[in-house]
Coordinates of C-alpha atoms and ligand atoms in Angstrom, one line a residue:
X27 CA 90.6 84.4 108.7
X28 CA 91.4 83.6 112.3
X29 CA 93.9 86.1 113.9
X30 CA 97.0 84.7 115.2
X31 CA 100.2 85.4 117.1
X32 CA 103.8 84.6 116.3
X33 CA 107.4 85.3 117.1
X34 CA 110.7 85.9 115.4
X35 CA 113.3 83.2 116.1
X36 CA 117.0 82.6 115.1
X37 CA 117.7 78.9 115.5
X38 CA 121.3 79.5 114.1
X39 CA 122.0 81.7 117.2
X40 CA 121.3 78.9 119.7
X41 CA 122.6 75.5 120.6
X42 CA 120.5 72.8 118.9
X43 CA 119.8 71.3 122.2
X44 CA 117.3 74.1 123.1
X45 CA 115.4 74.0 119.7
X46 CA 112.8 71.4 120.9
X47 CA 112.0 73.0 124.2
X48 CA 111.9 76.5 122.5
X49 CA 109.3 75.1 120.0
X50 CA 107.3 73.5 122.7
X51 CA 107.2 76.6 124.8
X52 CA 106.2 78.7 121.8
X53 CA 103.3 76.4 121.0
X54 CA 102.2 76.3 124.7
X55 CA 102.2 80.0 124.7
X56 CA 99.6 80.0 122.0
X57 CA 101.8 81.1 119.1
X58 CA 101.0 80.0 115.5
X59 CA 103.7 81.6 113.5
X60 CA 107.5 81.6 113.7
X61 CA 109.7 83.6 111.4
X62 CA 113.2 82.4 110.8
X63 CA 116.1 82.5 108.4
X64 CA 116.3 86.2 107.3
X65 CA 119.8 86.8 108.6
X66 CA 121.3 83.3 108.2
X67 CA 123.1 83.4 104.8
X68 CA 126.6 82.6 106.3
X69 CA 125.1 79.4 107.7
X70 CA 123.1 78.5 104.5
X71 CA 126.0 79.1 102.1
X72 CA 129.2 79.1 104.3
X73 CA 131.4 79.1 101.2
X74 CA 130.5 80.3 97.7
X75 CA 128.4 77.6 96.1
X76 CA 128.6 75.3 99.1
X77 CA 125.2 75.0 100.8
X78 CA 124.4 73.6 104.2
X79 CA 120.7 73.0 104.7
X80 CA 120.8 70.2 107.2
X81 CA 120.5 72.5 110.2
X82 CA 117.6 74.4 108.6
X83 CA 115.9 71.2 107.7
X84 CA 116.1 70.1 111.4
X85 CA 114.9 73.5 112.7
X86 CA 111.9 73.6 110.4
X87 CA 111.1 70.0 111.2
X88 CA 111.2 70.6 115.0
X89 CA 109.1 73.8 114.8
X90 CA 106.6 72.2 112.4
X91 CA 106.3 69.1 114.5
X92 CA 105.0 71.3 117.4
X93 CA 102.4 72.7 115.1
X94 CA 104.1 76.0 114.4
X95 CA 103.9 77.5 110.9
X96 CA 107.1 78.9 109.5
X97 CA 107.6 82.2 107.7
X98 CA 110.9 81.6 105.9
X99 CA 113.0 84.7 105.2
X100 CA 115.3 85.1 102.3
X101 CA 118.8 86.0 103.8
X102 CA 119.6 88.8 101.3
X103 CA 119.9 91.6 103.9
X104 CA 123.0 89.9 105.3
X105 CA 125.5 88.7 102.5
X106 CA 128.4 86.8 104.1
X107 CA 131.9 88.1 104.2
X108 CA 133.1 86.0 101.2
X109 CA 130.6 87.8 99.1
X110 CA 132.5 91.1 99.5
X111 CA 135.7 89.4 98.5
X112 CA 134.0 88.0 95.4
X113 CA 132.2 91.3 94.5
X114 CA 134.2 94.2 96.1
X115 CA 132.1 96.8 94.3
X116 CA 128.8 95.5 95.6
X117 CA 128.9 97.8 98.7
X118 CA 126.8 100.9 98.6
X119 CA 128.3 104.3 98.6
X120 CA 127.0 107.2 100.7
X121 CA 126.3 110.7 99.6
X122 CA 129.7 111.8 100.7
X123 CA 131.2 109.3 98.3
X124 CA 132.3 106.9 101.2
X125 CA 132.0 103.2 100.6
X126 CA 129.9 101.5 103.3
X127 CA 131.7 98.6 105.0
X128 CA 131.1 95.0 106.1
X129 CA 130.4 94.2 109.7
X130 CA 126.7 94.8 110.3
X131 CA 123.9 94.3 107.8
X132 CA 122.3 95.7 104.6
X133 CA 125.8 96.0 103.0
X134 CA 124.7 95.9 99.5
X135 CA 123.8 98.0 96.6
X136 CA 120.3 97.4 94.9
X137 CA 121.8 98.2 91.5
X138 CA 124.7 95.8 91.6
X139 CA 124.1 93.1 88.9
X140 CA 126.6 90.6 90.5
X141 CA 124.9 90.9 93.8
X142 CA 121.4 90.4 92.2
X143 CA 122.8 87.3 90.6
X144 CA 123.9 86.0 94.0
X145 CA 120.5 86.8 95.5
X146 CA 118.8 84.9 92.6
X147 CA 121.0 81.9 93.4
X148 CA 120.3 81.7 97.1
X149 CA 116.6 82.4 96.8
X150 CA 116.4 79.7 94.1
X151 CA 118.2 77.1 96.3
X152 CA 115.9 78.1 99.3
X153 CA 112.7 78.0 97.3
X154 CA 113.6 74.6 95.7
X155 CA 114.4 73.0 99.0
X156 CA 111.5 74.4 101.1
X157 CA 108.9 75.5 98.4
X158 CA 106.8 72.4 99.0
X159 CA 107.8 71.9 102.7
X160 CA 104.4 71.5 104.5
X161 CA 105.7 73.7 107.5
X162 CA 106.8 76.6 105.4
X163 CA 103.4 78.5 105.2
X164 CA 104.7 82.0 104.2
X165 CA 107.8 83.8 103.0
X166 CA 109.4 87.1 103.8
X167 CA 111.7 88.7 101.1
X168 CA 115.0 90.3 102.5
X169 CA 114.4 92.4 105.7
X170 CA 113.3 96.0 106.0
X171 CA 114.3 97.5 102.7
X172 CA 115.6 101.0 103.4
X173 CA 116.7 100.3 107.0
X174 CA 119.9 102.1 107.9
X175 CA 119.4 104.6 104.9
X176 CA 120.2 102.0 102.3
X177 CA 117.9 102.9 99.3
X178 CA 120.1 105.7 97.9
X179 CA 123.6 104.6 96.8
X180 CA 126.0 106.8 94.9
X181 CA 128.0 103.9 93.5
X182 CA 129.3 103.2 90.0
X183 CA 126.6 100.5 89.7
X184 CA 123.9 103.0 90.7
X185 CA 125.2 105.5 88.2
X186 CA 125.2 103.0 85.3
X187 CA 121.7 101.8 86.2
X188 CA 120.5 105.4 86.5
X189 CA 121.8 106.3 83.1
X190 CA 120.1 103.3 81.4
X191 CA 116.9 104.2 83.3
X192 CA 117.1 107.8 82.1
X193 CA 117.7 106.7 78.5
X194 CA 114.6 104.5 78.6
X195 CA 112.5 107.3 80.1
X196 CA 113.6 110.2 78.0
X197 CA 114.8 108.5 74.8
X198 CA 116.9 111.5 73.9
X199 CA 119.2 113.7 76.0
X200 CA 117.6 116.8 74.6
X201 CA 114.3 115.7 76.0
X202 CA 115.9 115.2 79.4
X203 CA 117.6 118.7 79.1
X204 CA 114.2 120.3 78.4
X205 CA 112.3 118.3 81.0
X206 CA 114.8 119.3 83.8
X207 CA 115.3 122.9 82.6
X208 CA 119.1 122.3 82.3
X209 CA 119.6 125.5 80.4
X210 CA 119.5 127.0 83.8
X211 CA 123.2 127.4 85.1
X212 CA 124.4 125.7 81.8
X213 CA 123.7 122.2 83.1
X214 CA 123.0 120.8 79.6
X215 CA 124.2 117.4 78.8
X216 CA 125.2 116.0 75.4
X217 CA 124.8 112.3 76.1
X218 CA 123.3 110.1 78.9
X219 CA 126.7 108.9 79.8
X220 CA 127.5 112.4 81.1
X221 CA 124.7 112.4 83.6
X222 CA 126.1 111.8 87.1
X223 CA 124.4 111.2 90.4
X224 CA 123.0 114.2 92.3
X225 CA 125.6 114.2 95.1
X226 CA 128.8 116.1 95.6
X227 CA 127.6 119.0 93.7
X228 CA 128.9 122.5 94.8
X229 CA 125.4 123.7 95.9
X230 CA 122.1 121.9 95.6
X231 CA 121.7 119.7 92.5
X232 CA 118.8 120.5 90.1
X233 CA 115.6 119.3 92.0
X234 CA 114.4 117.6 88.9
X235 CA 117.6 115.6 88.7
X236 CA 117.2 114.6 92.4
X237 CA 113.6 113.6 91.9
X238 CA 114.5 111.4 88.9
X239 CA 117.2 109.7 91.0
X240 CA 114.7 109.1 93.8
X241 CA 112.2 107.5 91.4
X242 CA 115.0 105.4 89.9
X243 CA 116.2 104.3 93.4
X244 CA 112.6 103.3 94.3
X245 CA 112.2 101.3 91.1
X246 CA 115.4 99.5 92.0
X247 CA 113.9 98.3 95.2
X248 CA 110.8 97.2 93.3
X249 CA 112.8 95.2 90.8
X250 CA 115.1 93.8 93.5
X251 CA 112.0 92.5 95.3
X252 CA 110.3 91.2 92.3
X253 CA 113.4 89.2 91.3
X254 CA 112.9 87.3 94.6
X255 CA 109.2 87.0 94.3
X256 CA 109.3 85.6 90.8
X257 CA 111.6 82.8 92.0
X258 CA 109.6 82.1 95.1
X259 CA 106.4 81.8 93.1
X260 CA 107.9 79.2 90.7
X261 CA 108.5 76.8 93.6
X262 CA 105.9 77.6 96.2
X263 CA 102.2 78.5 96.6
X264 CA 102.7 80.0 100.0
X265 CA 102.0 83.8 100.4
X266 CA 104.9 86.2 100.2
X267 CA 105.4 89.3 102.5
X268 CA 108.0 91.9 103.2
X269 CA 108.5 93.5 106.5
X270 CA 108.3 97.4 106.1
X271 CA 109.1 100.0 108.7
X272 CA 107.6 102.9 110.5
X273 CA 107.9 106.4 108.9
X274 CA 110.2 105.2 106.2
X275 CA 109.3 106.6 102.8
X276 CA 112.4 106.0 100.7
X277 CA 110.7 103.8 98.2
X278 CA 107.2 103.4 96.9
X279 CA 105.7 100.8 99.2
X280 CA 102.6 100.6 97.0
X281 CA 104.7 99.6 94.1
X282 CA 106.6 96.9 96.1
X283 CA 103.4 95.7 97.6
X284 CA 101.7 95.2 94.2
X285 CA 104.1 92.1 93.8
X286 CA 103.5 90.7 97.2
X287 CA 100.5 88.9 98.9
X288 CA 100.8 90.4 102.3
X289 CA 102.2 93.7 103.7
X290 CA 103.8 93.5 107.1
X291 CA 105.5 96.0 109.2
X292 CA 107.7 96.2 112.3
X293 CA 106.2 98.1 115.1
X294 CA 108.4 99.5 117.8
X295 CA 106.1 102.2 119.4
X296 CA 108.3 103.3 122.1
X297 CA 111.4 103.4 120.0
X298 CA 109.5 105.5 117.3
X299 CA 108.2 108.1 119.9
X300 CA 111.8 108.6 121.1
X301 CA 113.4 108.4 117.7
X302 CA 111.0 109.5 115.0
X303 CA 108.2 111.5 116.4
X304 CA 107.6 115.2 116.0
X305 CA 106.0 115.4 119.4
X306 CA 106.5 118.1 122.0
X307 CA 108.6 117.1 125.0
X308 CA 105.5 117.1 127.1
X309 CA 103.8 114.6 124.9
X310 CA 106.9 112.5 124.8
X311 CA 107.0 112.3 128.6
X312 CA 103.3 111.4 128.9
X313 CA 103.6 108.5 126.4
X314 CA 107.2 107.6 127.2
X315 CA 106.4 104.0 128.1
X316 CA 103.4 103.5 125.7
X317 CA 104.3 105.1 122.4
X318 CA 102.3 107.7 120.4
X319 CA 98.6 106.9 120.3
X320 CA 98.2 107.5 116.6
X321 CA 101.5 106.5 115.1
X322 CA 100.9 102.7 115.2
X323 CA 97.3 103.1 113.9
X324 CA 98.5 105.3 111.0
X325 CA 100.9 102.6 109.8
X326 CA 98.3 99.8 110.4
X327 CA 95.9 101.7 108.0
X328 CA 98.8 102.5 105.6
X329 CA 100.0 98.9 105.3
X330 CA 96.4 97.6 105.1
X331 CA 96.3 99.7 101.9
X332 CA 99.8 98.5 100.8
X333 CA 98.8 94.9 101.3
X334 CA 95.4 95.5 99.5
X335 CA 93.6 94.3 102.6
X336 CA 96.1 91.7 103.9
X337 CA 98.7 92.8 106.5
X338 CA 100.6 91.7 109.5
X339 CA 102.8 92.9 112.2
X340 CA 106.0 90.9 111.5
X341 CA 107.9 92.4 114.5
X342 CA 106.3 93.7 117.6
X343 CA 108.2 95.4 120.4
X344 CA 108.2 93.3 123.5
X345 CA 110.2 95.4 125.9
X346 CA 113.0 98.0 125.7
X347 CA 114.7 98.2 122.3
X348 CA 118.4 99.1 121.9
X349 CA 118.4 101.5 119.0
X350 CA 116.4 104.7 120.1
X351 CA 118.1 107.7 121.7
X352 CA 116.4 106.5 125.0
X353 CA 114.9 103.0 125.6
X354 CA 112.3 103.0 128.3
X355 CA 110.5 99.8 129.5
X356 CA 106.9 99.5 128.3
X357 CA 104.3 99.9 131.0
X358 CA 102.6 96.7 131.9
X359 CA 99.8 96.0 129.5
X360 CA 101.3 97.6 126.4
X361 CA 102.6 94.5 124.8
X362 CA 99.0 93.2 124.9
X363 CA 97.4 96.6 123.9
X364 CA 99.6 96.9 120.8
X365 CA 98.6 93.5 119.6
X366 CA 94.9 94.2 120.1
X367 CA 95.2 97.6 118.4
X368 CA 96.6 95.8 115.4
X369 CA 93.9 93.2 115.3
X370 CA 91.2 95.9 115.6
X371 CA 92.8 97.5 112.5
X372 CA 92.7 94.2 110.6
X373 CA 96.0 92.5 111.2
X374 CA 96.0 88.8 110.4
X375 CA 99.0 88.1 112.6
X376 CA 101.1 89.9 115.2
X377 CA 104.6 88.4 115.7
X378 CA 106.8 89.5 118.5
X379 CA 110.5 90.4 118.0
X380 CA 112.2 88.3 119.3
X381 CA 111.9 84.9 121.1
X382 CA 114.9 85.1 123.4
X383 CA 117.1 88.1 124.0
X384 CA 120.7 87.5 122.6
X385 CA 123.5 88.0 125.1
X386 CA 125.9 88.7 122.3
X387 CA 126.4 91.1 119.3
X388 CA 124.7 94.3 118.4
X389 CA 121.2 93.7 119.9
X390 CA 122.3 92.3 123.3
X391 CA 120.3 95.1 125.0
X392 CA 117.2 94.4 123.0
X393 CA 114.4 92.6 125.0
X394 CA 112.7 89.5 123.9
X395 CA 109.8 87.3 125.2
X396 CA 112.5 85.4 127.1
X397 CA 115.4 86.8 129.0
X398 CA 118.9 85.6 128.0
X399 CA 118.7 83.0 130.7
X400 CA 115.5 81.6 129.0
X401 CA 113.2 82.7 131.9
X402 CA 110.0 84.5 130.9
X403 CA 110.5 88.3 130.4
X404 CA 107.4 90.5 131.3
X405 CA 105.8 90.5 127.8
X406 CA 105.7 86.7 127.8
X407 CA 102.7 86.6 130.1
X408 CA 100.9 89.4 128.2
X409 CA 101.3 87.4 125.0
X410 CA 99.7 84.4 126.8
X411 CA 96.8 86.6 127.7
X412 CA 96.3 87.8 124.1
X413 CA 96.4 84.2 122.9
X414 CA 93.6 83.2 125.4
X415 CA 91.5 86.3 124.5
X416 CA 91.9 85.6 120.8
X417 CA 90.8 81.9 121.3
X418 CA 87.7 83.1 123.1
X419 CA 86.8 85.9 120.8
X420 CA 84.7 85.4 117.6
X421 CA 86.6 86.6 114.5
X422 CA 87.4 90.4 114.3
X423 CA 85.5 91.6 111.2
X424 CA 86.5 94.7 109.2
X425 CA 84.2 97.6 108.2
X426 CA 84.5 100.1 105.4
X427 CA 85.7 103.4 106.7
X428 CA 83.8 106.5 105.5
X429 CA 86.8 108.7 105.6
X430 CA 90.0 108.3 103.5
X431 CA 93.4 110.0 103.3
X432 CA 95.5 109.8 100.2
X433 CA 99.2 109.0 100.9
X434 CA 101.9 109.4 98.3
X435 CA 105.5 108.4 98.7
X436 CA 106.7 110.5 95.8
X437 CA 105.4 113.6 97.5
X438 CA 107.7 112.8 100.5
X439 CA 110.6 112.8 98.1
X440 CA 109.4 116.0 96.4
X441 CA 109.1 118.0 99.7
X442 CA 112.4 116.6 101.0
X443 CA 114.1 117.7 97.8
X444 CA 112.5 121.2 98.0
X445 CA 111.1 121.8 101.4
X446 CA 111.1 125.7 101.0
X447 CA 111.0 125.9 104.8
X448 CA 112.9 123.9 107.2
X449 CA 109.8 122.4 108.9
X450 CA 108.0 121.2 105.8
X451 CA 107.7 117.5 106.1
X452 CA 105.1 115.6 103.9
X453 CA 105.0 112.7 106.3
X454 CA 104.3 115.0 109.2
X455 CA 101.6 116.9 107.3
X456 CA 99.8 113.7 106.3
X457 CA 100.2 112.3 109.9
X458 CA 98.8 115.6 111.3
X459 CA 95.7 115.4 109.2
X460 CA 95.3 111.7 110.1
X461 CA 95.6 112.5 113.8
X462 CA 92.9 115.2 113.3
X463 CA 90.6 112.6 112.0
X464 CA 91.3 110.1 114.8
X465 CA 90.8 112.9 117.4
X466 CA 87.3 113.1 116.1
X467 CA 86.8 109.4 116.7
X468 CA 86.8 108.4 113.0
X469 CA 88.1 105.3 111.3
X470 CA 90.3 106.1 108.4
X471 CA 91.3 104.2 105.2
X472 CA 94.5 105.2 103.5
X473 CA 94.5 105.3 99.7
X474 CA 97.3 105.2 97.1
X475 CA 97.8 108.3 95.0
X476 CA 96.5 106.7 91.8
X477 CA 93.2 105.8 93.3
X478 CA 90.5 106.1 90.7
X479 CA 87.4 105.4 92.8
X480 CA 86.4 107.3 95.8
X481 CA 82.8 106.3 95.9
X482 CA 83.0 104.3 99.1
X483 CA 83.8 107.5 101.1
X484 CA 82.0 110.5 102.4
X485 CA 85.1 112.6 103.1
X486 CA 88.5 112.3 101.3
X487 CA 91.7 114.2 102.3
X488 CA 94.7 114.8 100.1
X489 CA 97.3 117.0 101.9
X490 CA 100.5 117.9 100.1
X491 CA 100.2 115.5 97.1
X492 CA 102.8 117.2 94.9
X493 CA 101.5 115.9 91.5
X494 CA 98.0 114.6 91.5
X495 CA 97.5 111.6 89.2
X496 CA 95.0 111.8 86.3
X497 CA 93.1 108.9 88.1
X498 CA 92.8 110.9 91.2
X499 CA 91.7 114.1 89.5
X500 CA 89.1 112.2 87.5
X501 CA 87.9 110.5 90.7
X502 CA 87.6 113.9 92.4
X503 CA 85.7 115.3 89.5
X504 CA 83.1 112.6 89.8
X505 CA 83.1 112.5 93.7
X506 CA 79.8 113.0 95.4
X507 CA 81.3 113.4 98.8
X508 CA 83.4 116.1 100.4
X509 CA 87.1 116.6 99.8
X510 CA 89.7 118.6 101.4
X511 CA 92.8 119.1 99.2
X512 CA 96.0 120.9 100.1
X513 CA 98.0 122.6 101.1
X514 CA 100.8 122.4 98.5
X515 CA 98.6 120.0 96.4
X516 CA 99.1 119.6 92.6
X517 CA 101.7 122.2 92.7
X518 CA 104.4 120.5 90.6
X519 CA 104.4 118.9 87.2
X520 CA 105.6 115.3 86.8
X521 CA 109.0 117.0 86.0
X522 CA 109.0 119.1 89.2
X523 CA 108.2 122.4 87.5
X524 CA 105.6 124.9 88.6
X525 CA 102.5 124.2 86.3
X526 CA 101.1 126.9 84.3
X527 CA 98.2 127.7 84.6
X528 CA 99.1 128.0 88.2
X529 CA 98.1 125.4 90.8
X530 CA 96.0 123.9 92.3
X531 CA 94.1 123.1 89.0
X532 CA 91.5 121.1 90.7
X533 CA 88.2 120.1 89.2
X534 CA 85.5 122.7 89.8
X535 CA 87.7 125.0 91.8
X536 CA 88.3 128.5 90.4
X537 CA 91.4 129.5 92.3
X538 CA 95.1 130.1 91.8
X539 CA 98.1 130.0 94.2
X540 CA 99.6 133.5 93.8
X541 CA 102.3 133.2 96.5
X542 CA 103.6 130.7 99.1
X543 CA 105.4 131.3 102.3
X544 CA 107.0 129.4 105.1
X545 CA 107.9 130.6 108.6
X546 CA 109.7 129.5 111.7
X547 CA 108.0 127.4 114.4
X548 CA 107.5 130.4 116.7
X549 CA 105.4 132.2 114.0
X550 CA 101.8 131.3 113.2
X551 CA 99.1 132.8 111.0
X552 CA 95.9 133.0 113.0
X553 CA 92.5 132.1 111.4
X554 CA 89.4 134.3 112.0
X555 CA 87.4 131.4 113.2
X556 CA 90.1 130.0 115.6
X557 CA 93.4 128.1 115.3
X558 CA 96.2 129.1 113.0
X559 CA 98.4 128.0 110.1
X560 CA 101.8 126.8 111.1
X561 CA 105.0 126.3 108.9
X562 CA 103.4 127.0 105.6
X563 CA 100.6 129.0 103.9
X564 CA 99.6 129.9 100.5
X565 CA 97.9 133.1 99.2
X566 CA 95.1 132.2 96.7
X567 CA 92.8 134.4 94.8
X568 CA 89.6 132.2 95.0
X569 CA 86.4 132.8 97.0
X570 CA 87.0 131.9 100.7
X571 CA 84.8 130.2 103.1
X572 CA 87.0 131.3 105.8
X573 CA 90.0 133.6 106.1
X574 CA 93.2 134.3 107.9
X575 CA 93.3 137.2 110.3
X576 CA 95.6 139.0 107.9
X577 CA 92.9 138.8 105.2
X578 CA 93.7 135.9 102.9
X579 CA 91.6 132.9 102.2
X580 CA 92.1 130.0 104.6
X581 CA 89.7 127.5 102.8
X582 CA 88.4 127.8 99.4
X583 CA 85.5 125.9 98.0
X584 CA 84.2 124.8 94.6
X585 CA 81.2 122.5 94.9
X586 CA 82.1 120.1 97.6
X587 CA 85.8 120.3 96.9
X588 CA 87.7 122.4 99.4
X589 CA 91.2 123.7 99.2
X590 CA 93.1 124.2 102.4
X591 CA 95.5 127.1 102.0
X592 CA 97.9 126.3 104.9
X593 CA 99.1 123.8 107.4
X594 CA 96.5 123.9 110.2
X595 CA 97.4 123.5 113.9
X596 CA 95.3 121.1 116.0
X597 CA 92.6 123.7 116.8
X598 CA 92.1 124.7 113.2
X599 CA 92.2 121.0 112.1
X600 CA 89.6 119.9 114.6
X601 CA 87.3 122.7 113.6
X602 CA 87.7 122.4 109.8
X603 CA 87.4 118.6 109.8
X604 CA 84.4 118.6 112.2
X605 CA 82.6 121.0 110.0
X606 CA 83.2 119.0 106.8
X607 CA 82.0 115.9 108.7
X608 CA 78.9 117.5 109.8
X609 CA 78.1 118.7 106.4
X610 CA 78.4 115.0 105.2
X611 CA 76.3 113.7 108.2
X612 CA 79.3 111.9 109.6
X613 CA 79.1 111.7 113.4
X614 CA 82.2 112.8 115.3
X615 CA 83.1 113.1 118.9
X616 CA 86.2 114.7 120.4
X617 CA 88.2 111.7 121.9
X618 CA 90.0 112.3 125.2
X619 CA 93.8 112.6 124.9
X620 CA 95.4 109.2 124.4
X621 CA 92.1 107.4 124.0
X622 CA 91.4 106.1 120.5
X623 CA 88.4 104.3 118.9
X624 CA 88.3 101.7 116.2
X625 CA 85.3 100.1 114.8
X626 CA 85.6 96.5 113.4
X627 CA 82.5 94.9 112.3
X628 CA 80.0 95.2 115.2
X629 CA 82.7 95.6 117.7
X630 CA 84.0 99.0 118.9
X631 CA 87.4 98.9 120.4
X632 CA 88.5 101.6 122.8
X633 CA 92.3 101.7 123.2
X634 CA 93.8 103.7 126.0
X635 CA 97.4 104.8 125.6
X636 CA 97.3 106.7 128.9
X637 CA 98.8 105.2 132.1
X638 CA 95.7 106.3 133.9
X639 CA 91.9 105.2 133.4
X640 CA 89.9 107.3 131.1
X641 CA 86.1 107.6 131.1
X642 CA 84.4 108.4 127.8
X643 CA 80.7 108.3 127.1
X644 CA 80.1 106.5 130.4
X645 CA 82.7 103.8 129.6
X646 CA 85.9 103.5 131.7
X647 CA 89.0 102.1 130.1
X648 CA 91.8 101.3 132.5
X649 CA 95.3 102.7 131.8
X650 CA 97.2 100.8 129.0
X651 CA 94.1 98.7 128.4
X652 CA 91.7 97.9 125.5
X653 CA 87.9 97.5 125.9
X654 CA 85.7 96.1 123.2
X655 CA 82.0 96.1 123.2
X656 CA 79.1 95.3 120.9
X657 CA 79.9 91.6 120.2
Ligands
GAL716 C1 114.1 95.8 113.1 C2 114.8 94.7 112.4 C3 115.2 93.5 113.3 C4 115.8 94.1 114.6 C5 114.8 95.0 115.2 C6 115.2 95.5 116.6 O1 114.3 97.0 112.5 O2 114.1 94.2 111.3 O3 116.1 92.7 112.7 O4 116.9 94.7 114.3 O5 114.6 96.1 114.4 O6 114.4 96.4 117.1

């Protein structure tokens, strides 16, 4: 498939007089895709049951007539004001019991049956009207599920939905009481109708209760999305995507992705580094106007897995954003670099957010490809350059990675529910291990937690997977390559209890976790061969291949399965991972800081996130530039 560029556009925000010239300029720039519609419900259905499609008909016709392909968004992230009068209880409630108000977006509760009915209606109208439109070549459901912390709602609708979900899962309230250990602190229930939501308790709620609620809330996102997908499919053969986010784990993206054709995500590298990263102040300064060199790649690889091979960037940062604590201007070259990095990781399309900067409302300070006065903003010409390069380049192929990392959303819920140490973050642990692999110049595939076949890989990592699935355990038992499991792996039952026999209970590994400990960031446990454990370590009784300086196993081995007994710092991770790769005959090389490598077919991409040139193996890559070789 030919890789393509696109842009997000809001015809409803502009005078119709500019639509035609906007469309012409988009096509001249070399764009293929234009995403529209996802926030336009108040213009599609200005009054309950009264639809106005004429403006959207014209917008789609104008864009299509210039050769642009439309991604049409369902508008369900922005219910109009009349909807709240009609369904006052459709608003979500936060964990303090406060109802969230109208006046921005995502003001809805996934569990509210009335709102679901309204969504089904608008999606049906949209799908019937545009399902066969030749210009509508893809769909997007809603917009960024979970954005603005909207997955968990403590409303009456959520409570009713949760009770039904529990009754289906446990069948009897006695079974629920046993599963959760409710005899502890006299928390036993005599009927499902007594079970509340796990907020506003005096001290922490039972972690099993919290985990059940997290699973329920994730299932609600899955069924909310599927409701829309089923309708769209009845009327249209075009592929369906959702735009996911960076470092957002509030629902199981693999489960939502199973119902979709394409995974897409919204990449704001500089906003993420400022807002989400765990980086040191020095790292943040160094990459202030470029973004973290591994953060985007991690999500590219993650969403390639969520999309079962098909993935896009639906929104790409074009300049300063408005929502991070600080919003620096990208260095020249970065709007191009980010797109090429995505193509190197297999993106089918990269769409920039947004076409023209809006002078009004919440995002007036957010850059676009055009300034508010319609003149080109700096990223505009970089996009033109990518378009020329794409046209000149033969198709970017994909190659099978030899290394894989298992990523599990439920483990993030588990370790957020029970961190047992302030710094324990599942996402951060998984990302740390991913960074370690990338520092060694390796390409990485990310695998869902129920993966049953590892045979394509030489090395598989599964850090922190709280409850390992039967599929994964079976796959590990038959795996001929090397694996590195842990820390904190397989250490909870499905009901969030400590398993007996004690963890990790991994195939071929004779070891038990006797004790775990966490410690503050200024304390580490040094390893005898260099580096240290930080934040977390476990004391196991197995046979060690290396130890901590205080005399406990650091890595334990059973056949080619290795258990990692703590959270390694970069020095320890580099050494341990390089050793495992060497044993598998996997070539590694230490990449210079900020320079990353990605192989795609016969092409090797070198991506330089540094502002300065870097020379590696005799090849010099300019600052904020991408080189490719081997065509
Ligand atoms: C995304 C969102 C867009 C826009 C953008 C600004 O999270 O999907 O609608 O708000 O951020 O960076």
